[in-house]
Coordinates of C-alpha atoms and ligand atoms in Angstrom, one line a residue:
M138 CA 23.3 1.5 6.9
L139 CA 24.9 -1.1 4.6
L140 CA 23.9 -3.9 7.0
A141 CA 20.3 -2.6 7.0
T142 CA 20.3 -2.7 3.2
I143 CA 21.5 -6.3 3.2
V144 CA 18.9 -7.4 5.6
L145 CA 16.2 -5.7 3.5
V146 CA 17.0 -7.6 0.4
A147 CA 17.9 -11.0 2.0
P148 CA 15.7 -13.7 0.5
G149 CA 12.7 -14.6 2.6
R150 CA 13.3 -11.7 4.9
L151 CA 11.9 -9.0 2.6
R152 CA 10.0 -6.5 4.6
P153 CA 6.5 -6.3 3.3
V154 CA 5.8 -2.8 1.9
P155 CA 2.2 -1.7 2.1
E156 CA 0.3 -2.4 -1.1
L157 CA -3.4 -2.0 -1.9
P158 CA -4.5 -4.8 0.5
E159 CA -2.5 -3.5 3.4
V160 CA -3.7 0.0 2.8
E161 CA -7.3 -1.3 2.6
S162 CA -6.9 -2.9 6.0
A163 CA -5.6 0.5 7.3
R164 CA -8.6 2.2 5.8
Q165 CA -11.0 -0.2 7.5
V166 CA -9.2 0.7 10.8
L167 CA -9.6 4.3 10.0
M168 CA -13.3 3.8 9.9
G169 CA -13.1 3.4 13.7
A170 CA -11.9 7.0 13.9
L171 CA -14.9 8.6 12.2
D172 CA -17.5 10.8 13.8
R173 CA -15.4 11.4 16.9
V174 CA -14.7 15.0 18.0
I175 CA -11.0 16.0 17.5
R176 CA -9.5 17.5 20.6
G177 CA -5.9 17.8 19.6
V178 CA -3.5 17.0 16.8
D179 CA 0.3 16.5 17.0
D180 CA 1.5 17.5 13.5
N181 CA 5.0 18.5 14.7
D182 CA 6.9 16.2 12.4
E183 CA 7.6 18.7 9.6
W184 CA 8.9 15.9 7.3
V185 CA 5.9 13.7 7.5
C186 CA 3.5 16.6 7.4
R187 CA 5.3 18.6 4.6
P188 CA 4.5 21.1 3.2
H189 CA 2.5 22.1 6.3
P190 CA 4.3 23.9 9.1
P191 CA 3.6 22.5 12.6
G192 CA 0.1 23.6 13.8
E193 CA -1.4 24.1 10.3
I194 CA -3.1 20.6 10.1
A195 CA -4.1 21.0 13.8
R196 CA -5.8 24.3 13.2
A197 CA -7.7 22.8 10.3
L198 CA -9.0 19.8 12.3
V199 CA -9.3 20.6 16.0
G200 CA -13.0 20.9 17.0
G201 CA -14.1 19.0 13.9
R202 CA -14.5 15.4 13.0
L203 CA -13.3 12.9 10.3
V204 CA -16.5 11.8 8.6
A205 CA -15.6 9.4 5.8
A206 CA -12.5 7.3 4.9
H207 CA -11.6 6.6 1.2
R208 CA -8.8 4.9 -0.6
R209 CA -7.4 4.9 -4.1
G210 CA -4.5 2.6 -4.7
K211 CA -2.1 3.2 -1.7
T212 CA -3.4 6.6 -0.9
M213 CA -6.1 7.2 1.8
W214 CA -7.9 10.3 2.6
C215 CA -10.6 11.3 5.0
E216 CA -13.4 13.8 4.5
T217 CA -13.7 16.1 7.5
A218 CA -16.3 18.3 8.9
A219 CA -15.8 21.5 11.0
R220 CA -17.4 22.0 14.4
D221 CA -20.6 23.4 12.9
G222 CA -20.9 20.5 10.4
T223 CA -19.7 22.3 7.3
P224 CA -17.2 20.3 5.1
G225 CA -13.6 20.8 6.0
P226 CA -10.4 19.9 4.1
H227 CA -9.5 16.4 3.0
L228 CA -6.9 14.8 5.2
G229 CA -4.5 12.6 3.1
V230 CA -2.6 9.7 4.7
H231 CA 0.1 7.6 2.9
L232 CA 1.7 4.7 4.7
G233 CA 4.9 5.0 2.7
M234 CA 7.2 1.9 3.0
G235 CA 6.2 0.6 6.4
G236 CA 3.6 2.8 8.1
R237 CA 0.8 1.5 10.2
L238 CA -2.3 3.2 11.4
V239 CA -3.5 2.5 15.0
V240 CA -6.8 3.7 16.3
S241 CA -7.7 3.4 20.0
D242 CA -10.9 3.8 21.9
G243 CA -12.3 2.6 25.2
D244 CA -12.3 -1.1 23.9
G245 CA -8.6 -1.2 23.1
E246 CA -6.8 -0.5 19.8
R247 CA -6.8 -1.8 16.2
G248 CA -4.0 -1.4 13.7
G249 CA -3.8 -1.7 9.9
G250 CA -1.1 -1.3 7.3
E251 CA 2.2 -3.0 7.5
P252 CA 1.6 -6.4 9.1
E253 CA 2.8 -6.6 12.7
R254 CA 5.2 -9.4 13.5
P255 CA 5.7 -10.9 16.9
D256 CA 9.5 -10.5 16.8
R257 CA 9.3 -6.8 16.1
T258 CA 11.1 -4.3 18.3
P259 CA 8.7 -2.8 20.8
R260 CA 6.9 0.3 19.6
K261 CA 8.7 3.5 20.5
P262 CA 6.5 6.6 21.1
E263 CA 8.8 8.7 18.9
W264 CA 7.8 6.5 16.0
D265 CA 4.3 7.9 16.2
R266 CA 4.7 10.5 13.4
F267 CA 1.3 12.0 13.5
T268 CA -1.4 11.7 16.2
I269 CA -5.0 12.8 16.5
V270 CA -6.5 12.8 20.1
F271 CA -10.2 12.6 20.3
A272 CA -12.4 14.2 22.9
D273 CA -13.3 10.7 24.1
G274 CA -9.7 10.1 25.0
G275 CA -8.9 7.7 22.1
T276 CA -6.3 8.4 19.5
L277 CA -5.5 7.9 15.8
R278 CA -1.7 7.4 15.3
L279 CA 0.5 7.0 12.3
F280 CA 3.2 4.6 13.5
D281 CA 6.1 4.7 11.1
K282 CA 9.6 3.6 12.1
R283 CA 11.1 4.5 8.7
R284 CA 9.4 7.9 8.6
L285 CA 8.4 7.5 4.9
G286 CA 4.7 7.9 5.4
R287 CA 3.0 11.2 4.8
V288 CA 0.1 13.2 6.1
R289 CA -1.2 16.3 4.3
L290 CA -4.3 18.3 3.6
E291 CA -5.9 18.1 0.2
P292 CA -3.8 15.3 -1.3
D293 CA -3.4 15.5 -5.1
L294 CA -5.1 12.4 -6.5
S295 CA -4.9 13.5 -10.1
V296 CA -1.6 11.7 -10.6
L297 CA -3.2 8.4 -9.8
G298 CA -4.8 6.0 -12.2
P299 CA -8.0 4.2 -11.3
D300 CA -7.9 1.9 -8.3
A301 CA -6.7 -1.6 -9.1
E302 CA -9.4 -3.2 -7.0
T303 CA -12.2 -1.6 -9.0
I304 CA -10.9 -0.9 -12.5
G305 CA -13.0 -2.5 -15.2
R306 CA -11.8 -5.0 -17.7
D307 CA -12.0 -2.7 -20.7
E308 CA -10.2 0.2 -19.0
F309 CA -7.5 -2.2 -17.7
R310 CA -6.9 -3.4 -21.3
T311 CA -6.7 0.1 -22.7
R312 CA -4.5 1.5 -20.0
V313 CA -2.0 -1.3 -19.6
A314 CA -1.5 -2.0 -23.3
R315 CA -1.0 1.7 -24.1
S316 CA 2.8 1.3 -24.1
G317 CA 5.5 -1.1 -25.1
A318 CA 7.1 -1.1 -21.6
P319 CA 7.3 -4.5 -19.8
V320 CA 3.9 -5.5 -18.6
K321 CA 5.2 -5.6 -15.0
A322 CA 6.3 -2.0 -15.3
R323 CA 2.8 -1.1 -16.5
L324 CA 1.2 -2.8 -13.5
L325 CA 3.5 -1.0 -11.1
D326 CA 3.0 2.4 -12.7
Q327 CA 0.6 4.2 -10.2
G328 CA -0.5 6.5 -13.0
V329 CA -1.7 3.5 -15.1
L330 CA -3.6 1.9 -12.2
A331 CA -3.1 2.5 -8.5
G332 CA -2.3 0.0 -5.8
V333 CA -0.1 -2.7 -7.2
G334 CA 3.4 -3.0 -5.7
N335 CA 6.2 -5.4 -6.4
L336 CA 4.9 -8.5 -4.6
L337 CA 1.4 -8.2 -5.9
A338 CA 2.7 -7.7 -9.4
D339 CA 4.7 -10.9 -9.3
E340 CA 1.7 -12.8 -7.8
I341 CA -0.6 -11.5 -10.6
L342 CA 1.8 -12.3 -13.4
W343 CA 2.4 -15.8 -12.0
Q344 CA -1.3 -16.5 -11.5
A345 CA -2.0 -15.4 -15.1
A346 CA 1.2 -17.2 -16.4
V347 CA 2.4 -14.1 -18.2
R348 CA 6.1 -13.2 -18.8
P349 CA 6.9 -10.1 -16.7
A350 CA 9.1 -8.6 -19.3
A351 CA 6.6 -9.1 -22.2
P352 CA 6.0 -5.7 -24.0
A353 CA 2.5 -4.7 -22.8
D354 CA 1.4 -3.6 -26.2
E355 CA 2.1 -7.1 -27.6
L356 CA -0.3 -8.9 -25.3
D357 CA -3.5 -10.0 -26.9
G358 CA -7.0 -9.3 -25.5
P359 CA -7.5 -12.6 -23.8
T360 CA -4.1 -12.4 -22.1
L361 CA -5.0 -8.9 -20.7
D362 CA -8.3 -10.2 -19.5
R363 CA -6.6 -13.1 -17.8
L364 CA -4.3 -10.6 -16.1
H365 CA -7.2 -8.4 -15.0
A366 CA -9.1 -11.4 -13.5
A367 CA -5.9 -12.7 -11.8
M368 CA -5.4 -9.2 -10.3
G369 CA -9.0 -9.1 -8.9
R370 CA -8.5 -12.6 -7.3
A371 CA -5.1 -11.8 -5.9
I372 CA -6.3 -8.5 -4.3
A373 CA -9.4 -10.2 -2.8
S374 CA -7.3 -13.0 -1.4
A375 CA -4.7 -10.7 0.0
I376 CA -7.3 -8.6 1.7
A377 CA -9.0 -11.7 3.2
N378 CA -5.8 -13.3 4.3
G379 CA -4.0 -10.3 5.8
G380 CA -1.6 -9.0 3.1
V381 CA 0.3 -9.5 -0.1
H382 CA 2.8 -11.7 1.6
T383 CA 0.1 -14.4 1.7
G384 CA 0.1 -14.8 -2.1
E385 CA 0.6 -18.3 -3.4
V386 CA 3.9 -17.7 -5.2
I387 CA 5.4 -15.2 -2.7
P388 CA 7.1 -17.9 -0.5
F389 CA 8.8 -19.2 -3.6
R390 CA 10.5 -15.9 -4.5
H391 CA 14.0 -17.1 -3.7
A392 CA 16.9 -19.1 -5.1
D393 CA 16.5 -22.9 -5.3
A394 CA 12.7 -22.6 -5.1
S395 CA 10.5 -24.5 -7.5
C396 CA 7.2 -23.2 -9.0
P397 CA 4.4 -24.4 -6.6
R398 CA 2.2 -25.1 -9.7
C399 CA 4.5 -27.0 -12.1
G400 CA 7.7 -27.7 -10.2
A401 CA 10.0 -25.9 -12.6
R402 CA 12.8 -23.7 -11.2
M403 CA 11.9 -20.2 -10.2
T404 CA 13.9 -17.5 -12.1
H405 CA 14.7 -14.0 -11.2
G406 CA 15.9 -10.7 -12.7
K407 CA 15.2 -7.0 -12.8
V408 CA 12.0 -6.0 -14.6
G409 CA 10.8 -2.4 -14.5
G410 CA 13.7 -1.7 -12.1
R411 CA 12.4 -4.2 -9.5
T412 CA 13.5 -7.6 -8.4
T413 CA 11.2 -10.0 -10.1
W414 CA 10.6 -13.7 -9.7
W415 CA 8.8 -15.9 -12.2
C416 CA 8.3 -19.6 -13.2
G417 CA 11.0 -20.4 -15.8
R418 CA 8.6 -22.8 -17.7
E419 CA 5.1 -21.2 -17.6
Q420 CA 6.3 -17.6 -17.7
G421 CA 9.4 -18.1 -19.8
Ligands
LIG1454 ZN1 5.3 -23.1 -13.1

């Protein structure tokens, strides 16, 4: 366990945790599971499917279909329809710290969520924590080695702020600046806005040249607007390029690295309880 912990935090070897862009790629994969008749559901993992006992999600879905796939922040949910077309319960899916959705059909399979790496241990069937089998023989699987993902009916979205990809400039200003907490902590707070994790937050703050520990309520309007714009660009770029690990400053989040923009030394510390890297000159 100790060894695993060391590997997780070793510089440059940080496992990417699904943030908004990874979850959006999983949602797009989920679109391939829509409008297919559900023949069976394996919901036997009582931890991943809590609070549902085994069989409860299956009873709600078998015979019906998933009809729409939505996302807010890092939470996805599907609208469902029963056999006769009447609306069924929402099916919530959260990728946790390393989950991946895999959808298969006659043409093969597509995955989305945590980026796959060529050196990864081969997939073990027991790491499929939740599976839907369609009448056409294809499947939807939540592959999650770490078992921190979650599947549940009627997920509670009321605890989430607006989605980081779509929040407007004025609402961003108001929500982020409502407290004197470090601005990075405000960006990470899923109740303020939903979808930004640790890497994306560092990328946004670096792009906007804002000090991560600056009290949010002391930032002026133009600075907040710059952050909002940087967030929009960072999210769009990460979605287009395959994940938050493709951010411009992400490869420079380690000791002895220099800022890729100005050449000053990169600095690090804990902000909002998370390991944070920033440019010692532009964000000092
Ligand atoms: Zn710099």
